[in-house]
Amino acid sequence: VSDAPIASWLNGSLLAAMASKALYVAVVRYVVIAVPGFVLAYGVFARTLWQRRIQQLPVSSRQAAREFLCSLSSCVVFAAIDIGVIVASVAGVMRVRVLDPSPGVLELAGSVVGLLMLHDAYFYWSHRFMHWEPVYRVVHEMHHRSLNPTPLAAFAFHPLEAVIQYGFVPLVALAVPIHVLSLFVFGIVMTALNAYGHSGIELMPAGFVRNRLGRVLLTACHHDLHHSAVRYNYGFYSSLWDRLMGTNHPHYEEIFARVAARAAAVRAQPAA
Ligand SMILES: [Zn+2]
Ligand SMILES: [Zn+2]
């Protein structure tokens, strides 16, 4: 009796189990970060955070629902890519270390920082590509329907944009023998920074953009300006590429200072 049917059934169920896990990871990391972020910022603490709201425009439930559903559909695309990367790595085509023991804390932290730096460059250039008119109309315009984004817009992409955005993972998996846990942690950090970048609320203290760290690291105000002004601020983690390529919004620091000053002025008022 041939073992082939059993082996193929086993492979099939293994793939099904892996697919459900990948989908679970992609959906849960978005939902547990973006949804509480939205509920806290636009519900529970909406009044307290009003002065920190960058654009101070109302957000309709229609917009929130669109951003949420669109982001969920991107999570399905991300999960499909994750499954492909894991299968290809187990088959030896890609280089993710799926079965190796967990890396040490230093390797983990170093690899996540390295991934964020690589992703910074990938994000900037793929984003510039998606702003090329013929590509923009089909692929990226959907993301720009949120003129005043909320945390729910973190992954509000057209499916093609989701493929381009997450294309970073298979590219890394082809080139670098990275541990699957590093990719997992990177995914969580990337999701959290996306939710903050799209929050529409500036949480950084006044003066942040003038200190050394703030000159390099980007704020919610920076990406919010990309959504409202479109032609500037293509970077996401650092201002390195925007400054190098002359695409940083010319009034970014001023606008950031205005929002931060508004929040500080309310804090300084004596309680009634
Ligand atoms: Zn854009
Ligand atoms: Zn955006």
PDB file of N, CA and C and ligand atoms in Angstrom, residues 123 127-128 130-131 136 140 143-144 161 165 223 226-227 230 232-234, ligand 1:
ATOM      1  N   PHE A 123      10.391  51.058   2.050  1.00  0.00           N
ATOM      2  CA  PHE A 123       9.114  51.776   2.127  1.00  0.00           C
ATOM      3  C   PHE A 123       9.189  53.069   1.315  1.00  0.00           C
ATOM      4  N   HIS A 127       7.080  53.427  -2.035  1.00  0.00           N
ATOM      5  CA  HIS A 127       6.044  54.447  -1.885  1.00  0.00           C
ATOM      6  C   HIS A 127       6.167  55.498  -3.002  1.00  0.00           C
ATOM      7  N   ARG A 128       7.391  55.916  -3.313  1.00  0.00           N
ATOM      8  CA  ARG A 128       7.604  56.869  -4.416  1.00  0.00           C
ATOM      9  C   ARG A 128       7.107  56.256  -5.725  1.00  0.00           C
ATOM     10  N   MET A 130       4.778  54.071  -6.059  1.00  0.00           N
ATOM     11  CA  MET A 130       3.309  54.034  -6.080  1.00  0.00           C
ATOM     12  C   MET A 130       2.696  55.419  -6.288  1.00  0.00           C
ATOM     13  N   HIS A 131       3.511  56.465  -6.154  1.00  0.00           N
ATOM     14  CA  HIS A 131       3.009  57.813  -6.445  1.00  0.00           C
ATOM     15  C   HIS A 131       3.237  58.207  -7.896  1.00  0.00           C
ATOM     16  N   TYR A 136      -0.278  55.089  -9.322  1.00  0.00           N
ATOM     17  CA  TYR A 136      -1.038  55.714  -8.233  1.00  0.00           C
ATOM     18  C   TYR A 136      -2.544  55.455  -8.372  1.00  0.00           C
ATOM     19  N   HIS A 140      -2.489  52.951  -5.345  1.00  0.00           N
ATOM     20  CA  HIS A 140      -2.259  53.668  -4.083  1.00  0.00           C
ATOM     21  C   HIS A 140      -3.356  54.682  -3.722  1.00  0.00           C
ATOM     22  N   HIS A 143      -5.511  54.087  -0.591  1.00  0.00           N
ATOM     23  CA  HIS A 143      -4.954  54.434   0.732  1.00  0.00           C
ATOM     24  C   HIS A 143      -5.136  55.927   1.021  1.00  0.00           C
ATOM     25  N   HIS A 144      -5.094  56.740  -0.051  1.00  0.00           N
ATOM     26  CA  HIS A 144      -5.195  58.193   0.132  1.00  0.00           C
ATOM     27  C   HIS A 144      -6.636  58.687   0.243  1.00  0.00           C
ATOM     28  N   GLU A 161      -1.414  47.009  -3.540  1.00  0.00           N
ATOM     29  CA  GLU A 161      -0.510  47.746  -2.652  1.00  0.00           C
ATOM     30  C   GLU A 161      -0.077  46.859  -1.478  1.00  0.00           C
ATOM     31  N   GLN A 165       3.673  46.395  -0.512  1.00  0.00           N
ATOM     32  CA  GLN A 165       4.136  46.747   0.835  1.00  0.00           C
ATOM     33  C   GLN A 165       4.781  45.549   1.531  1.00  0.00           C
ATOM     34  N   HIS A 223       3.536  61.725   8.738  1.00  0.00           N
ATOM     35  CA  HIS A 223       2.756  60.923   7.784  1.00  0.00           C
ATOM     36  C   HIS A 223       1.362  61.516   7.573  1.00  0.00           C
ATOM     37  N   HIS A 226       1.569  63.716   4.837  1.00  0.00           N
ATOM     38  CA  HIS A 226       1.582  63.003   3.555  1.00  0.00           C
ATOM     39  C   HIS A 226       0.148  62.772   3.074  1.00  0.00           C
ATOM     40  N   HIS A 227      -0.747  62.442   4.024  1.00  0.00           N
ATOM     41  CA  HIS A 227      -2.145  62.197   3.623  1.00  0.00           C
ATOM     42  C   HIS A 227      -2.863  63.487   3.237  1.00  0.00           C
ATOM     43  N   VAL A 230      -0.077  65.121   0.261  1.00  0.00           N
ATOM     44  CA  VAL A 230       0.225  64.081  -0.749  1.00  0.00           C
ATOM     45  C   VAL A 230       1.641  64.128  -1.361  1.00  0.00           C
ATOM     46  N   TYR A 232       4.516  65.241  -0.426  1.00  0.00           N
ATOM     47  CA  TYR A 232       5.709  65.249   0.429  1.00  0.00           C
ATOM     48  C   TYR A 232       5.665  64.069   1.402  1.00  0.00           C
ATOM     49  N   ASN A 233       6.791  63.861   2.096  1.00  0.00           N
ATOM     50  CA  ASN A 233       6.846  62.921   3.219  1.00  0.00           C
ATOM     51  C   ASN A 233       6.499  61.480   2.827  1.00  0.00           C
ATOM     52  N   TYR A 234       7.365  60.881   2.024  1.00  0.00           N
ATOM     53  CA  TYR A 234       7.131  59.496   1.591  1.00  0.00           C
ATOM     54  C   TYR A 234       7.719  58.486   2.573  1.00  0.00           C
TER      55      TYR A 234
HETATM   56 ZN    ZN B   1       1.209  57.897  -0.460  1.00  0.00          ZN
END
